[in-house]
């Protein structure tokens, strides 16, 4: 889409319903993340869950994407294919989903630890999630897109992680990918001004090693060039005055993982 499509208050409530369903789906997937599970099983779960709740998987057939979820393990950054691969102890796996419900589209991702992961990879997950929260804090009326990117970059740079630059967050709602682009890097006070009615996905993709990525011959999968792990978390937020309105939630995931809910 070439221009920003603003959403009415009613649109945002419809988007919240779609986003909450997607958040519940990620919670269901969280229960299934364990060593020995084939990633295609998660995709089937998502397909059935979405259809059973009256939605359509937004990713399925999107520019020919053949699955309901993007499942990206370890050095895969995003857009990985679910398949016969069995999760194993020490893996991390990014699960990215989208639901179209009554024509309103939601998009969210969470990177799960499988069993016990190493402390440096756990830190990568923690910092990526923290950078997402800091980016979301900037999604308020009067700020600019560059403020979001700066907040994420400022958090991540302290750890000398690689920030993926070729792929970015985006507007969402009536289409899966709308304007504006939301890079995970930037300069304060630059870029498009944020205004009420914008709904955006903020989704840092952060590499333990270098920022460089490669695109696979399958036309979709993106992985790190140095084969080190990559983390990805994504929330969908409505820009508001004072405080961003986060339409998705990780509370179902955290409940499933028995984490302390903030
Ligand atoms: Mg996504
Ligand atoms: Mg997205």
Coordinates of C-alpha atoms and ligand atoms in Angstrom, one line a residue:
X1 CA 0.0 0.0 0.0
X2 CA 1.3 3.4 -0.9
X3 CA -0.3 5.4 1.8
X4 CA -1.0 5.1 5.5
X5 CA -4.5 3.8 6.1
X6 CA -5.9 5.2 9.4
X7 CA -8.3 3.2 11.5
X8 CA -11.4 4.4 13.2
X9 CA -12.1 3.6 16.9
X10 CA -14.5 0.8 15.6
X11 CA -11.9 -0.6 13.3
X12 CA -9.4 -0.7 16.2
X13 CA -11.9 -2.7 18.4
X14 CA -12.4 -5.2 15.5
X15 CA -8.6 -5.4 15.2
X16 CA -8.3 -6.0 18.9
X17 CA -10.7 -9.0 18.6
X18 CA -8.5 -10.5 15.8
X19 CA -5.3 -9.7 17.8
X20 CA -6.7 -11.3 20.9
X21 CA -7.6 -14.5 19.0
X22 CA -4.0 -14.6 17.6
X23 CA -2.6 -14.1 21.1
X24 CA -4.7 -17.0 22.3
X25 CA -3.3 -19.1 19.4
X26 CA 0.3 -18.3 20.5
X27 CA -0.7 -19.4 24.0
X28 CA -1.9 -22.7 22.6
X29 CA 1.3 -23.1 20.6
X30 CA 3.4 -22.4 23.7
X31 CA 1.9 -25.5 25.3
X32 CA 3.2 -27.7 22.4
X33 CA 6.8 -26.4 22.3
X34 CA 9.0 -29.2 23.5
X35 CA 11.8 -31.4 22.2
X36 CA 10.6 -34.0 19.7
X37 CA 7.8 -32.0 18.2
X38 CA 7.8 -31.5 14.5
X39 CA 7.2 -27.9 13.5
X40 CA 4.5 -28.9 11.0
X41 CA 2.4 -30.0 14.0
X42 CA 2.3 -26.4 15.2
X43 CA 1.2 -25.3 11.7
X44 CA -1.6 -27.8 11.7
X45 CA -2.7 -26.6 15.2
X46 CA -2.7 -23.0 14.0
X47 CA -4.7 -23.8 10.8
X48 CA -7.4 -25.7 12.8
X49 CA -7.5 -23.2 15.6
X50 CA -8.0 -20.3 13.3
X51 CA -10.6 -22.0 11.2
X52 CA -12.5 -23.3 14.3
X53 CA -12.7 -19.7 15.5
X54 CA -14.1 -18.3 12.2
X55 CA -10.9 -16.8 10.9
X56 CA -8.6 -17.4 8.0
X57 CA -4.8 -17.8 8.3
X58 CA -3.5 -14.5 6.8
X59 CA -0.2 -15.9 5.8
X60 CA -1.5 -18.9 3.9
X61 CA -1.2 -18.2 0.2
X62 CA 0.1 -14.6 0.9
X63 CA 2.2 -14.1 -2.2
X64 CA 2.2 -17.9 -2.4
X65 CA 3.4 -18.6 1.2
X66 CA 2.4 -22.2 1.7
X67 CA 1.7 -22.4 5.4
X68 CA -0.4 -20.8 8.2
X69 CA 2.7 -19.9 10.4
X70 CA 6.2 -18.8 9.7
X71 CA 8.4 -21.1 11.9
X72 CA 12.0 -20.1 12.1
X73 CA 14.4 -22.2 14.2
X74 CA 17.8 -21.0 15.6
X75 CA 19.7 -19.2 12.8
X76 CA 16.6 -18.7 10.8
X77 CA 15.5 -15.1 11.3
X78 CA 11.9 -15.1 9.9
X79 CA 9.7 -16.7 7.2
X80 CA 10.8 -20.2 7.8
X81 CA 8.7 -23.2 6.6
X82 CA 7.1 -25.5 9.1
X83 CA 8.1 -29.1 8.3
X84 CA 9.4 -32.4 9.5
X85 CA 12.1 -30.8 11.6
X86 CA 11.8 -32.0 15.2
X87 CA 12.5 -29.3 17.9
X88 CA 15.4 -30.3 20.2
X89 CA 16.6 -29.2 23.6
X90 CA 18.5 -26.0 23.3
X91 CA 16.7 -24.7 20.2
X92 CA 15.0 -21.4 19.9
X93 CA 12.0 -21.1 17.6
X94 CA 10.2 -18.0 16.3
X95 CA 6.5 -18.6 15.7
X96 CA 4.9 -15.8 13.6
X97 CA 1.2 -15.9 12.9
X98 CA -1.5 -13.8 11.3
X99 CA -5.3 -14.0 11.5
X100 CA -7.9 -12.5 9.2
X101 CA -11.1 -12.2 11.2
X102 CA -14.1 -10.4 9.6
X103 CA -11.6 -8.8 7.2
X104 CA -9.5 -7.4 10.1
X105 CA -5.9 -8.7 10.1
X106 CA -3.6 -9.3 13.1
X107 CA 0.1 -10.2 13.1
X108 CA 2.3 -11.3 16.1
X109 CA 5.3 -13.4 16.8
X110 CA 7.1 -14.9 19.8
X111 CA 10.4 -16.7 20.1
X112 CA 10.3 -19.7 22.3
X113 CA 13.1 -21.6 24.1
X114 CA 12.9 -25.3 23.7
X115 CA 14.0 -27.0 26.9
X116 CA 17.2 -25.6 28.3
X117 CA 18.9 -22.9 26.3
X118 CA 22.3 -21.4 26.8
X119 CA 22.6 -18.2 28.9
X120 CA 23.9 -16.2 26.0
X121 CA 20.8 -17.2 23.9
X122 CA 18.5 -16.5 26.8
X123 CA 20.0 -13.0 27.0
X124 CA 19.3 -12.5 23.3
X125 CA 15.7 -13.4 23.9
X126 CA 15.4 -11.1 26.9
X127 CA 17.0 -8.2 25.2
X128 CA 15.0 -8.5 22.0
X129 CA 11.8 -8.6 24.1
X130 CA 13.0 -5.6 26.1
X131 CA 13.8 -3.7 22.9
X132 CA 10.2 -4.4 21.7
X133 CA 8.8 -2.9 24.9
X134 CA 11.0 0.1 24.5
X135 CA 9.9 0.6 20.9
X136 CA 6.3 0.3 21.9
X137 CA 6.7 3.1 24.4
X138 CA 7.5 5.4 21.5
X139 CA 4.4 4.5 19.6
X140 CA 2.5 7.6 20.7
X141 CA 1.0 10.6 19.0
X142 CA 3.6 13.3 18.2
X143 CA 6.6 10.9 18.0
X144 CA 8.0 9.7 14.7
X145 CA 8.9 6.3 13.2
X146 CA 12.6 7.0 13.9
X147 CA 11.9 7.3 17.6
X148 CA 10.7 3.7 17.7
X149 CA 13.7 2.5 15.7
X150 CA 16.1 4.5 17.9
X151 CA 14.7 3.0 21.1
X152 CA 15.1 -0.5 19.8
X153 CA 18.6 0.1 18.4
X154 CA 19.7 1.9 21.6
X155 CA 18.7 -1.1 23.7
X156 CA 20.2 -3.7 21.4
X157 CA 23.5 -1.9 20.6
X158 CA 24.6 -2.2 24.2
X159 CA 25.0 -5.9 23.7
X160 CA 26.6 -5.6 20.3
X161 CA 24.0 -7.8 18.7
X162 CA 23.2 -7.5 15.0
X163 CA 20.0 -5.7 14.0
X164 CA 18.4 -7.0 10.8
X165 CA 17.9 -4.0 8.5
X166 CA 16.5 -5.6 5.4
X167 CA 13.2 -6.6 7.1
X168 CA 11.1 -4.2 9.2
X169 CA 7.8 -3.7 11.0
X170 CA 4.8 -2.2 9.2
X171 CA 1.4 -0.8 9.3
X172 CA -1.3 -3.5 9.5
X173 CA -5.1 -4.0 9.7
X174 CA -6.9 -3.9 6.4
X175 CA -3.9 -5.6 4.7
X176 CA -1.1 -7.7 6.2
X177 CA 1.6 -5.1 5.2
X178 CA 0.7 -1.5 5.0
X179 CA 2.6 1.8 5.2
X180 CA 4.5 3.0 7.1
X181 CA 7.6 0.8 7.4
X182 CA 8.9 0.5 11.0
X183 CA 12.6 -0.1 10.9
X184 CA 14.3 -1.5 14.0
X185 CA 17.0 1.2 13.9
X186 CA 16.8 4.9 13.4
X187 CA 17.4 8.4 14.5
X188 CA 15.3 10.3 17.0
X189 CA 12.8 12.8 15.6
X190 CA 13.1 11.5 12.0
X191 CA 10.6 9.7 9.7
X192 CA 6.9 9.7 9.4
X193 CA 4.9 11.4 12.2
X194 CA 2.8 9.0 14.3
X195 CA -0.9 9.9 14.5
X196 CA -4.0 8.6 16.1
X197 CA -5.6 5.8 14.1
X198 CA -2.3 4.3 12.9
X199 CA -2.0 0.6 13.7
X200 CA 1.5 -0.8 13.4
X201 CA 3.5 -4.0 14.0
X202 CA 6.7 -3.5 15.8
X203 CA 9.0 -6.5 15.4
X204 CA 12.7 -6.5 16.2
X205 CA 14.7 -9.2 14.5
X206 CA 17.9 -9.4 16.4
X207 CA 21.0 -11.6 15.8
X208 CA 23.3 -12.9 18.4
X209 CA 26.2 -12.4 15.9
X210 CA 26.4 -10.1 12.9
X211 CA 23.5 -8.4 11.2
X212 CA 24.0 -9.9 7.8
X213 CA 21.3 -12.3 6.5
X214 CA 20.8 -14.5 3.5
X215 CA 17.7 -15.3 1.6
X216 CA 17.1 -19.0 0.8
X217 CA 16.4 -20.5 -2.6
X218 CA 12.9 -21.5 -1.3
X219 CA 12.0 -17.9 -1.9
X220 CA 11.1 -17.3 1.8
X221 CA 13.4 -18.5 4.5
X222 CA 15.8 -15.8 5.9
X223 CA 18.7 -16.9 8.0
X224 CA 21.8 -15.3 9.6
X225 CA 24.9 -15.4 7.4
X226 CA 27.1 -16.4 10.3
X227 CA 24.7 -19.2 11.3
X228 CA 24.3 -17.8 14.9
X229 CA 20.8 -17.6 16.4
X230 CA 18.3 -14.9 15.8
X231 CA 15.3 -13.7 17.9
X232 CA 12.0 -12.2 16.8
X233 CA 9.1 -10.8 18.8
X234 CA 6.2 -8.9 17.4
X235 CA 3.3 -6.9 18.8
X236 CA 0.6 -5.0 17.1
X237 CA -0.2 -1.6 18.6
X238 CA -2.5 1.3 18.0
X239 CA -0.9 4.6 18.2
X240 CA -2.5 6.7 21.0
X241 CA -2.0 9.9 22.9
X242 CA 0.3 9.3 25.9
X243 CA 0.5 5.5 25.8
X244 CA 0.4 3.0 23.0
X245 CA -2.6 0.6 22.9
X246 CA -1.1 -2.9 22.6
X247 CA -3.7 -5.0 20.7
X248 CA -1.8 -8.3 21.0
X249 CA -0.6 -9.8 24.3
X250 CA 1.9 -12.4 25.4
X251 CA -0.1 -13.1 28.6
X252 CA -1.5 -16.4 27.2
X253 CA 2.1 -17.5 26.2
X254 CA 3.4 -16.5 29.6
X255 CA 0.6 -18.3 31.4
X256 CA 1.4 -21.4 29.3
X257 CA 5.0 -21.1 30.1
X258 CA 4.3 -20.5 33.8
X259 CA 6.1 -17.2 33.7
X260 CA 5.3 -14.4 36.2
X261 CA 2.9 -12.1 34.4
X262 CA 3.9 -8.5 34.6
Ligands
LIG1 MG1 4.5 -11.3 11.9
LIG2 MG1 4.7 -8.4 10.8

